[in-house]
Amino acid sequence: MVFHLYLWTCSVNFLIMKNVIIICLIGFVQLTACAQKTIDFEKYNPPSTLVVPEHKLTMAKFPFIDIHNHQWDPSTGGVSELIPDMNALNMQIMVNLSGKGFKSTNGRNGEFDVNTHDYLTQYLSNIKKAAPGRIILFTNISFVGFGDPGWTEKTVKELENDVRSGAQGLKIYKDLGLRFKDKKGKFIPIDDPALDPIWEKCGELKIPVLIHSADPKPFWSKMDENNERWLELITHPDRKRSDTDPAPWDSLIAEQHRMFKKHPHTIFIAAHFGWYANDLATLSKLLDEMPNVYTEFGAVIAELGRQPRMARKFFEKYQDRILFGKDSWAPEEYTTYFRVLETDDEYFPYHKKYHAFWRMYGMALPDSILKKIYYKNALKIVPGIDASRFPE
Ligand SMILES: [Zn+2]
């Protein structure tokens, strides 16, 4: 009897085990099937089946000035190497905002240094030799020693010297606000009064200041499924910011606007549409309040390409205040810019999914506005450009 009971228990156990194994197997098969139904967001990029007219522009309709570019090779070889690509794009003039490049990024308290006046003059003379008139340099300033007595005077003098030698503008990197610190280790506000004489000097010299402050606002937001820049932050985790690292987005932007308003006789170019390309109504208000401010759309064309009607109205209204800028030098990416500006193409791809997982639509701007964006506005505010390089 005991033996019989034991056998019975064994067979019941075996039955349970068998069922467990079967259930597990079914579960595994189902899971595998499920995994095949899921595709990574990063990978999902089906070619569009939409059949509509396409105008894949490889060159701009008019010769243009790229007001926002960075180049790091000041040799004659480095200069002449750019020309074939520029010609193919119809880029008549490239503005290299890094006229003094970077020297080191590890200064005291996160300060950084730029190259010397000699670097700039050598660069300018190489341009004259290799491609006269085709590349323009904006100078940069060193924040090393900021807060030391005489820093402002020394910096203003150097700026004057650079402009006398041929620099045609000043570029301020986003490190002002995000990284530069004073002697006490405090972040330098963009509207720090010690910088006032620099902005005033630029007004006096009639050179524009192109300034990039902060970064796209979603870099400050929670990194989750509601963040439009989630993919960019996953790809570049160092771009993630918070209200304490180093400051809230709104306060950095407010510092920049206070500085613009404090120097109404200086021309400022707010880089990247001032990070308001996704909110053109606010940008309109800001441009109305600050007539000395211009803007350029480097790295934010995807924001305009997703709202072609609103953007076109904006370009119509502010056609005298917008300049063509691209930022990173990747000649094959300019096509998206030309297509958004010039064509009425629909639903065409952008080149970087982490900027835009959506597609583009063209604004079909008229020639009169295109000419202003491509070169007339830059001719108006950047001194010393030969206007005869451009059509009427
Ligand atoms: Zn830039």
Tab-separated table of C-alpha atoms and ligand atoms in Angstrom:
chain	number	residue	atom	x	y	z
A	1	MET	CA	0.000	0.000	0.000
A	2	VAL	CA	2.761	2.366	0.921
A	3	PHE	CA	4.616	1.395	-2.212
A	4	HIS	CA	1.477	1.895	-4.315
A	5	LEU	CA	0.923	5.337	-2.835
A	6	TYR	CA	4.529	6.219	-3.605
A	7	LEU	CA	4.106	5.220	-7.253
A	8	TRP	CA	0.909	7.219	-7.496
A	9	THR	CA	2.592	10.346	-6.063
A	10	CYS	CA	5.456	9.920	-8.500
A	11	SER	CA	3.175	9.778	-11.491
A	12	VAL	CA	1.254	12.867	-10.277
A	13	ASN	CA	4.594	14.699	-9.875
A	14	PHE	CA	5.589	13.605	-13.351
A	15	LEU	CA	2.316	14.887	-14.763
A	16	ILE	CA	2.794	18.277	-13.088
A	17	MET	CA	6.388	18.468	-14.307
A	18	LYS	CA	5.320	17.596	-17.838
A	19	ASN	CA	2.694	20.342	-17.763
A	20	VAL	CA	5.198	22.860	-16.429
A	21	ILE	CA	7.614	21.988	-19.230
A	22	ILE	CA	4.876	22.324	-21.856
A	23	ILE	CA	3.726	25.680	-20.468
A	24	CYS	CA	7.349	26.898	-20.438
A	25	LEU	CA	7.841	25.797	-24.019
A	26	ILE	CA	4.675	27.570	-25.165
A	27	GLY	CA	5.790	30.684	-23.292
A	28	PHE	CA	9.211	30.578	-24.936
A	29	VAL	CA	7.734	30.193	-28.411
A	30	GLN	CA	5.340	33.068	-27.735
A	31	LEU	CA	8.171	35.265	-26.436
A	32	THR	CA	10.271	34.539	-29.504
A	33	ALA	CA	7.358	35.397	-31.743
A	34	CYS	CA	6.853	38.633	-29.759
A	35	ALA	CA	10.523	39.588	-30.085
A	36	GLN	CA	10.189	39.261	-33.834
A	37	LYS	CA	7.221	41.652	-33.759
A	38	THR	CA	9.282	44.383	-32.036
A	39	ILE	CA	11.782	46.609	-33.863
A	40	ASP	CA	14.121	49.068	-32.178
A	41	PHE	CA	13.033	52.686	-32.525
A	42	GLU	CA	16.564	53.472	-33.728
A	43	LYS	CA	16.304	50.856	-36.474
A	44	TYR	CA	12.748	51.501	-37.650
A	45	ASN	CA	13.214	53.655	-40.708
A	46	PRO	CA	11.105	52.272	-43.566
A	47	PRO	CA	11.585	53.874	-46.985
A	48	SER	CA	8.517	55.936	-47.784
A	49	THR	CA	6.086	54.481	-50.291
A	50	LEU	CA	4.630	57.919	-50.975
A	51	VAL	CA	4.873	58.915	-54.612
A	52	VAL	CA	5.135	62.703	-54.934
A	53	PRO	CA	7.370	65.080	-56.921
A	54	GLU	CA	10.944	65.186	-55.611
A	55	HIS	CA	13.614	67.843	-56.056
A	56	LYS	CA	16.821	66.571	-54.498
A	57	LEU	CA	18.858	69.754	-54.688
A	58	THR	CA	22.599	69.338	-54.501
A	59	MET	CA	23.325	73.040	-54.934
A	60	ALA	CA	21.672	76.276	-53.828
A	61	LYS	CA	19.714	78.305	-56.371
A	62	PHE	CA	21.868	81.385	-55.599
A	63	PRO	CA	25.456	81.757	-54.414
A	64	PHE	CA	25.342	81.806	-50.648
A	65	ILE	CA	27.213	82.715	-47.482
A	66	ASP	CA	27.288	80.089	-44.737
A	67	ILE	CA	27.428	82.239	-41.618
A	68	HIS	CA	27.917	79.286	-39.229
A	69	ASN	CA	30.788	76.956	-40.038
A	70	HIS	CA	33.789	75.572	-38.156
A	71	GLN	CA	37.138	74.624	-39.663
A	72	TRP	CA	40.238	73.626	-37.746
A	73	ASP	CA	43.001	73.410	-40.345
A	74	PRO	CA	44.485	76.882	-40.978
A	75	SER	CA	47.100	75.713	-43.506
A	76	THR	CA	46.902	76.659	-47.193
A	77	GLY	CA	46.163	72.993	-47.893
A	78	GLY	CA	43.342	73.011	-45.355
A	79	VAL	CA	41.883	76.109	-47.005
A	80	SER	CA	42.143	75.031	-50.660
A	81	GLU	CA	40.763	71.597	-49.872
A	82	LEU	CA	37.387	73.201	-49.029
A	83	ILE	CA	36.904	74.964	-52.340
A	84	PRO	CA	35.716	72.087	-54.594
A	85	ASP	CA	32.970	71.150	-52.107
A	86	MET	CA	31.992	74.807	-51.669
A	87	ASN	CA	31.777	75.257	-55.447
A	88	ALA	CA	29.617	72.175	-55.817
A	89	LEU	CA	27.151	73.563	-53.230
A	90	ASN	CA	27.242	77.101	-54.707
A	91	MET	CA	28.686	78.302	-51.386
A	92	GLN	CA	30.452	81.494	-52.381
A	93	ILE	CA	31.692	82.355	-48.881
A	94	MET	CA	32.199	80.263	-45.770
A	95	VAL	CA	32.348	81.995	-42.397
A	96	ASN	CA	34.666	80.051	-40.121
A	97	LEU	CA	33.547	81.031	-36.643
A	98	SER	CA	36.608	79.364	-35.120
A	99	GLY	CA	39.107	81.911	-36.411
A	100	LYS	CA	41.286	81.321	-33.367
A	101	GLY	CA	40.291	77.694	-32.877
A	102	PHE	CA	40.834	76.162	-29.460
A	103	LYS	CA	44.176	75.867	-27.734
A	104	SER	CA	43.241	73.865	-24.678
A	105	THR	CA	40.013	72.898	-22.993
A	106	ASN	CA	41.497	72.112	-19.604
A	107	GLY	CA	42.189	75.523	-18.140
A	108	ARG	CA	41.675	76.518	-14.534
A	109	ASN	CA	38.082	75.933	-13.407
A	110	GLY	CA	36.956	74.788	-16.812
A	111	GLU	CA	38.181	77.905	-18.579
A	112	PHE	CA	39.528	77.412	-22.027
A	113	ASP	CA	42.043	79.172	-24.128
A	114	VAL	CA	42.055	80.097	-27.798
A	115	ASN	CA	44.988	80.384	-30.172
A	116	THR	CA	47.037	83.560	-30.423
A	117	HIS	CA	46.739	86.601	-32.666
A	118	ASP	CA	49.551	85.101	-34.783
A	119	TYR	CA	47.454	81.991	-35.476
A	120	LEU	CA	44.684	84.244	-36.799
A	121	THR	CA	46.963	86.413	-38.970
A	122	GLN	CA	48.755	83.366	-40.395
A	123	TYR	CA	45.347	81.809	-41.137
A	124	LEU	CA	44.191	85.016	-42.873
A	125	SER	CA	47.325	85.174	-44.982
A	126	ASN	CA	46.902	81.518	-45.992
A	127	ILE	CA	43.335	82.259	-47.093
A	128	LYS	CA	44.645	85.159	-49.192
A	129	LYS	CA	47.091	82.788	-50.855
A	130	ALA	CA	44.859	79.748	-51.298
A	131	ALA	CA	41.325	81.082	-51.788
A	132	PRO	CA	41.104	84.870	-51.516
A	133	GLY	CA	37.694	86.131	-50.409
A	134	ARG	CA	36.139	82.677	-50.098
A	135	ILE	CA	36.640	82.161	-46.371
A	136	ILE	CA	35.928	84.722	-43.668
A	137	LEU	CA	37.128	84.436	-40.077
A	138	PHE	CA	35.320	85.468	-36.919
A	139	THR	CA	37.629	85.757	-33.939
A	140	ASN	CA	37.173	84.220	-30.479
A	141	ILE	CA	38.159	85.400	-27.020
A	142	SER	CA	40.020	83.643	-24.247
A	143	PHE	CA	38.313	83.420	-20.867
A	144	VAL	CA	41.483	82.384	-19.072
A	145	GLY	CA	42.085	84.836	-16.245
A	146	PHE	CA	38.504	86.163	-16.306
A	147	GLY	CA	38.029	88.216	-13.153
A	148	ASP	CA	41.695	89.184	-12.873
A	149	PRO	CA	42.266	92.936	-12.878
A	150	GLY	CA	42.764	94.146	-16.455
A	151	TRP	CA	41.188	91.055	-18.087
A	152	THR	CA	38.467	93.098	-19.805
A	153	GLU	CA	40.860	95.793	-21.093
A	154	LYS	CA	43.314	93.201	-22.380
A	155	THR	CA	40.530	91.265	-24.123
A	156	VAL	CA	39.074	94.373	-25.752
A	157	LYS	CA	42.520	95.355	-27.049
A	158	GLU	CA	43.096	91.916	-28.509
A	159	LEU	CA	39.687	91.973	-30.161
A	160	GLU	CA	40.487	95.338	-31.766
A	161	ASN	CA	43.802	93.998	-32.931
A	162	ASP	CA	42.163	90.907	-34.465
A	163	VAL	CA	39.628	93.021	-36.335
A	164	ARG	CA	42.338	95.375	-37.579
A	165	SER	CA	44.142	92.312	-38.933
A	166	GLY	CA	41.070	91.122	-40.819
A	167	ALA	CA	38.666	89.260	-38.495
A	168	GLN	CA	35.114	90.186	-39.582
A	169	GLY	CA	33.113	89.226	-36.513
A	170	LEU	CA	33.224	87.678	-33.047
A	171	LYS	CA	31.938	84.228	-32.160
A	172	ILE	CA	31.069	83.327	-28.566
A	173	TYR	CA	30.886	79.603	-27.883
A	174	LYS	CA	28.145	78.089	-25.726
A	175	ASP	CA	30.779	77.466	-23.050
A	176	LEU	CA	29.886	80.936	-21.810
A	177	GLY	CA	26.987	80.026	-19.541
A	178	LEU	CA	27.567	76.272	-19.675
A	179	ARG	CA	31.218	75.892	-18.692
A	180	PHE	CA	33.320	78.998	-18.171
A	181	LYS	CA	33.945	79.823	-14.516
A	182	ASP	CA	35.508	82.757	-12.756
A	183	LYS	CA	38.408	82.602	-10.295
A	184	LYS	CA	36.100	81.571	-7.480
A	185	GLY	CA	34.757	78.665	-9.501
A	186	LYS	CA	31.413	80.359	-10.188
A	187	PHE	CA	29.852	80.089	-13.635
A	188	ILE	CA	30.212	83.327	-15.588
A	189	PRO	CA	26.733	84.623	-16.503
A	190	ILE	CA	26.253	85.513	-20.164
A	191	ASP	CA	25.279	89.041	-19.099
A	192	ASP	CA	28.216	89.526	-16.709
A	193	PRO	CA	29.002	93.270	-16.604
A	194	ALA	CA	32.722	92.547	-17.083
A	195	LEU	CA	31.823	91.538	-20.642
A	196	ASP	CA	29.910	94.758	-21.439
A	197	PRO	CA	32.921	96.620	-22.895
A	198	ILE	CA	33.480	93.719	-25.309
A	199	TRP	CA	29.938	93.905	-26.706
A	200	GLU	CA	30.177	97.692	-26.880
A	201	LYS	CA	33.475	97.484	-28.760
A	202	CYS	CA	31.898	95.154	-31.339
A	203	GLY	CA	29.187	97.760	-31.919
A	204	GLU	CA	31.816	100.450	-32.346
A	205	LEU	CA	33.838	98.287	-34.772
A	206	LYS	CA	30.595	97.442	-36.606
A	207	ILE	CA	31.220	93.721	-36.462
A	208	PRO	CA	28.464	91.235	-35.587
A	209	VAL	CA	28.637	88.905	-32.584
A	210	LEU	CA	27.400	85.402	-33.343
A	211	ILE	CA	26.559	83.798	-30.025
A	212	HIS	CA	25.418	80.303	-29.154
A	213	SER	CA	23.929	80.066	-25.641
A	214	ALA	CA	22.464	77.024	-23.870
A	215	ASP	CA	21.303	74.072	-25.993
A	216	PRO	CA	17.961	72.570	-27.097
A	217	LYS	CA	15.527	72.780	-24.200
A	218	PRO	CA	14.769	69.014	-24.101
A	219	PHE	CA	18.370	68.465	-22.930
A	220	TRP	CA	17.106	69.790	-19.580
A	221	SER	CA	13.966	67.627	-19.543
A	222	LYS	CA	13.432	64.164	-18.143
A	223	MET	CA	14.951	61.535	-20.412
A	224	ASP	CA	11.928	59.405	-21.177
A	225	GLU	CA	9.398	58.583	-23.871
A	226	ASN	CA	8.074	62.156	-23.736
A	227	ASN	CA	11.408	63.724	-24.652
A	228	GLU	CA	11.809	64.548	-28.368
A	229	ARG	CA	15.604	64.464	-27.991
A	230	TRP	CA	15.653	61.109	-26.162
A	231	LEU	CA	17.645	59.440	-28.932
A	232	GLU	CA	20.201	62.259	-28.978
A	233	LEU	CA	20.645	62.022	-25.215
A	234	ILE	CA	21.047	58.235	-25.392
A	235	THR	CA	23.607	58.709	-28.182
A	236	HIS	CA	25.414	61.582	-26.404
A	237	PRO	CA	24.809	61.215	-22.652
A	238	ASP	CA	27.192	64.144	-21.970
A	239	ARG	CA	24.574	66.503	-23.447
A	240	LYS	CA	22.110	65.853	-20.613
A	241	ARG	CA	21.678	68.897	-18.355
A	242	SER	CA	19.650	69.756	-15.316
A	243	ASP	CA	18.543	72.834	-13.413
A	244	THR	CA	21.670	72.579	-11.277
A	245	ASP	CA	24.038	71.472	-14.048
A	246	PRO	CA	24.814	74.217	-14.555
A	247	ALA	CA	21.577	76.269	-14.511
A	248	PRO	CA	17.983	76.110	-15.736
A	249	TRP	CA	17.539	76.553	-19.482
A	250	ASP	CA	15.277	79.571	-18.967
A	251	SER	CA	17.810	81.462	-16.887
A	252	LEU	CA	20.609	80.980	-19.444
A	253	ILE	CA	18.330	82.188	-22.229
A	254	ALA	CA	17.168	85.119	-20.079
A	255	GLU	CA	20.805	86.125	-19.461
A	256	GLN	CA	21.397	86.143	-23.210
A	257	HIS	CA	18.322	88.303	-23.869
A	258	ARG	CA	19.238	90.786	-21.118
A	259	MET	CA	22.663	91.126	-22.719
A	260	PHE	CA	21.114	91.692	-26.185
A	261	LYS	CA	18.862	94.413	-24.781
A	262	LYS	CA	21.643	96.110	-22.863
A	263	HIS	CA	23.645	96.657	-26.087
A	264	PRO	CA	21.181	97.896	-28.683
A	265	HIS	CA	23.960	99.330	-30.882
A	266	THR	CA	25.638	95.969	-31.313
A	267	ILE	CA	24.442	93.467	-33.909
A	268	PHE	CA	23.978	89.987	-32.459
A	269	ILE	CA	23.272	86.798	-34.393
A	270	ALA	CA	21.476	84.372	-32.086
A	271	ALA	CA	22.744	80.981	-33.270
A	272	HIS	CA	20.371	78.082	-33.940
A	273	PHE	CA	17.271	80.349	-34.025
A	274	GLY	CA	18.013	81.071	-30.359
A	275	TRP	CA	16.621	77.552	-29.661
A	276	TYR	CA	13.135	78.807	-30.508
A	277	ALA	CA	12.806	77.170	-33.949
A	278	ASN	CA	10.084	74.977	-32.422
A	279	ASP	CA	8.240	78.050	-31.100
A	280	LEU	CA	8.267	80.704	-33.804
A	281	ALA	CA	5.567	82.781	-32.138
A	282	THR	CA	7.872	83.381	-29.182
A	283	LEU	CA	10.830	84.020	-31.463
A	284	SER	CA	8.732	86.618	-33.331
A	285	LYS	CA	8.019	88.422	-30.080
A	286	LEU	CA	11.703	88.374	-29.168
A	287	LEU	CA	12.826	89.708	-32.547
A	288	ASP	CA	10.226	92.476	-32.272
A	289	GLU	CA	11.567	93.448	-28.850
A	290	MET	CA	15.219	93.360	-29.951
A	291	PRO	CA	15.762	94.981	-33.364
A	292	ASN	CA	19.551	94.497	-33.056
A	293	VAL	CA	19.179	90.703	-33.105
A	294	TYR	CA	19.457	88.510	-36.204
A	295	THR	CA	19.302	84.749	-36.309
A	296	GLU	CA	20.440	81.702	-38.292
A	297	PHE	CA	19.104	78.161	-38.569
A	298	GLY	CA	22.242	76.017	-38.173
A	299	ALA	CA	21.326	72.498	-36.985
A	300	VAL	CA	17.620	73.365	-36.590
A	301	ILE	CA	16.328	73.096	-40.170
A	302	ALA	CA	14.401	69.976	-39.069
A	303	GLU	CA	12.251	72.179	-36.832
A	304	LEU	CA	11.350	74.391	-39.802
A	305	GLY	CA	10.843	71.434	-42.120
A	306	ARG	CA	8.101	70.049	-39.898
A	307	GLN	CA	6.034	73.252	-39.949
A	308	PRO	CA	6.413	74.603	-43.487
A	309	ARG	CA	3.351	76.887	-43.369
A	310	MET	CA	4.158	78.540	-40.032
A	311	ALA	CA	7.847	78.728	-40.980
A	312	ARG	CA	7.113	80.326	-44.341
A	313	LYS	CA	5.027	83.026	-42.666
A	314	PHE	CA	7.903	83.599	-40.240
A	315	PHE	CA	10.405	83.892	-43.106
A	316	GLU	CA	8.113	86.327	-44.906
A	317	LYS	CA	7.852	88.532	-41.836
A	318	TYR	CA	11.518	88.352	-40.752
A	319	GLN	CA	13.122	88.040	-44.196
A	320	ASP	CA	15.588	90.811	-43.284
A	321	ARG	CA	16.760	89.167	-40.040
A	322	ILE	CA	17.512	85.547	-40.999
A	323	LEU	CA	20.851	84.221	-42.259
A	324	PHE	CA	21.873	80.878	-43.739
A	325	GLY	CA	23.870	78.774	-41.254
A	326	LYS	CA	24.607	75.063	-41.092
A	327	ASP	CA	27.214	74.531	-38.299
A	328	SER	CA	28.796	71.107	-38.846
A	329	TRP	CA	30.722	70.759	-42.116
A	330	ALA	CA	29.153	67.800	-43.889
A	331	PRO	CA	28.643	68.877	-47.536
A	332	GLU	CA	26.156	66.084	-48.272
A	333	GLU	CA	23.785	67.398	-45.560
A	334	TYR	CA	23.211	70.793	-47.209
A	335	THR	CA	20.711	69.256	-49.599
A	336	THR	CA	18.116	69.099	-46.809
A	337	TYR	CA	18.586	72.822	-46.155
A	338	PHE	CA	18.179	73.763	-49.845
A	339	ARG	CA	15.149	71.513	-50.174
A	340	VAL	CA	13.351	72.929	-47.125
A	341	LEU	CA	14.062	76.510	-48.223
A	342	GLU	CA	13.507	76.287	-51.972
A	343	THR	CA	11.070	73.488	-52.851
A	344	ASP	CA	7.504	72.539	-52.046
A	345	ASP	CA	8.504	68.872	-51.721
A	346	GLU	CA	6.583	66.806	-49.192
A	347	TYR	CA	7.580	64.202	-46.648
A	348	PHE	CA	11.276	63.887	-47.472
A	349	PRO	CA	13.911	62.530	-45.096
A	350	TYR	CA	16.232	64.437	-42.770
A	351	HIS	CA	19.806	63.221	-42.328
A	352	LYS	CA	20.023	62.637	-38.575
A	353	LYS	CA	17.374	60.666	-36.755
A	354	TYR	CA	18.348	62.019	-33.331
A	355	HIS	CA	17.494	65.541	-34.504
A	356	ALA	CA	14.290	64.487	-36.207
A	357	PHE	CA	12.438	61.217	-36.355
A	358	TRP	CA	9.921	63.061	-38.508
A	359	ARG	CA	10.142	64.020	-42.184
A	360	MET	CA	10.525	67.375	-43.931
A	361	TYR	CA	8.298	69.623	-46.030
A	362	GLY	CA	9.535	72.494	-48.183
A	363	MET	CA	8.651	76.163	-47.661
A	364	ALA	CA	9.029	77.124	-51.359
A	365	LEU	CA	10.372	80.579	-50.541
A	366	PRO	CA	10.286	83.118	-53.389
A	367	ASP	CA	13.587	84.237	-54.983
A	368	SER	CA	13.429	87.666	-53.329
A	369	ILE	CA	13.467	86.073	-49.849
A	370	LEU	CA	15.971	83.357	-50.800
A	371	LYS	CA	18.449	86.027	-51.920
A	372	LYS	CA	18.181	87.766	-48.560
A	373	ILE	CA	18.669	84.557	-46.596
A	374	TYR	CA	21.461	83.278	-48.832
A	375	TYR	CA	23.573	86.455	-48.968
A	376	LYS	CA	21.913	89.887	-48.808
A	377	ASN	CA	21.401	89.911	-45.033
A	378	ALA	CA	24.971	88.767	-44.392
A	379	LEU	CA	26.285	91.461	-46.772
A	380	LYS	CA	24.355	93.993	-44.707
A	381	ILE	CA	25.800	93.073	-41.292
A	382	VAL	CA	29.227	91.506	-41.931
A	383	PRO	CA	31.718	94.183	-42.962
A	384	GLY	CA	34.187	93.846	-45.810
A	385	ILE	CA	32.507	91.305	-48.079
A	386	ASP	CA	32.835	91.908	-51.832
A	387	ALA	CA	29.187	92.251	-52.923
A	388	SER	CA	30.122	91.881	-56.594
A	389	ARG	CA	30.437	88.130	-55.949
A	390	PHE	CA	26.641	88.003	-55.722
A	391	PRO	CA	23.745	88.788	-58.084
A	392	GLU	CA	21.613	91.918	-57.653
B	1	ZN	ZN	28.695	76.101	-34.094
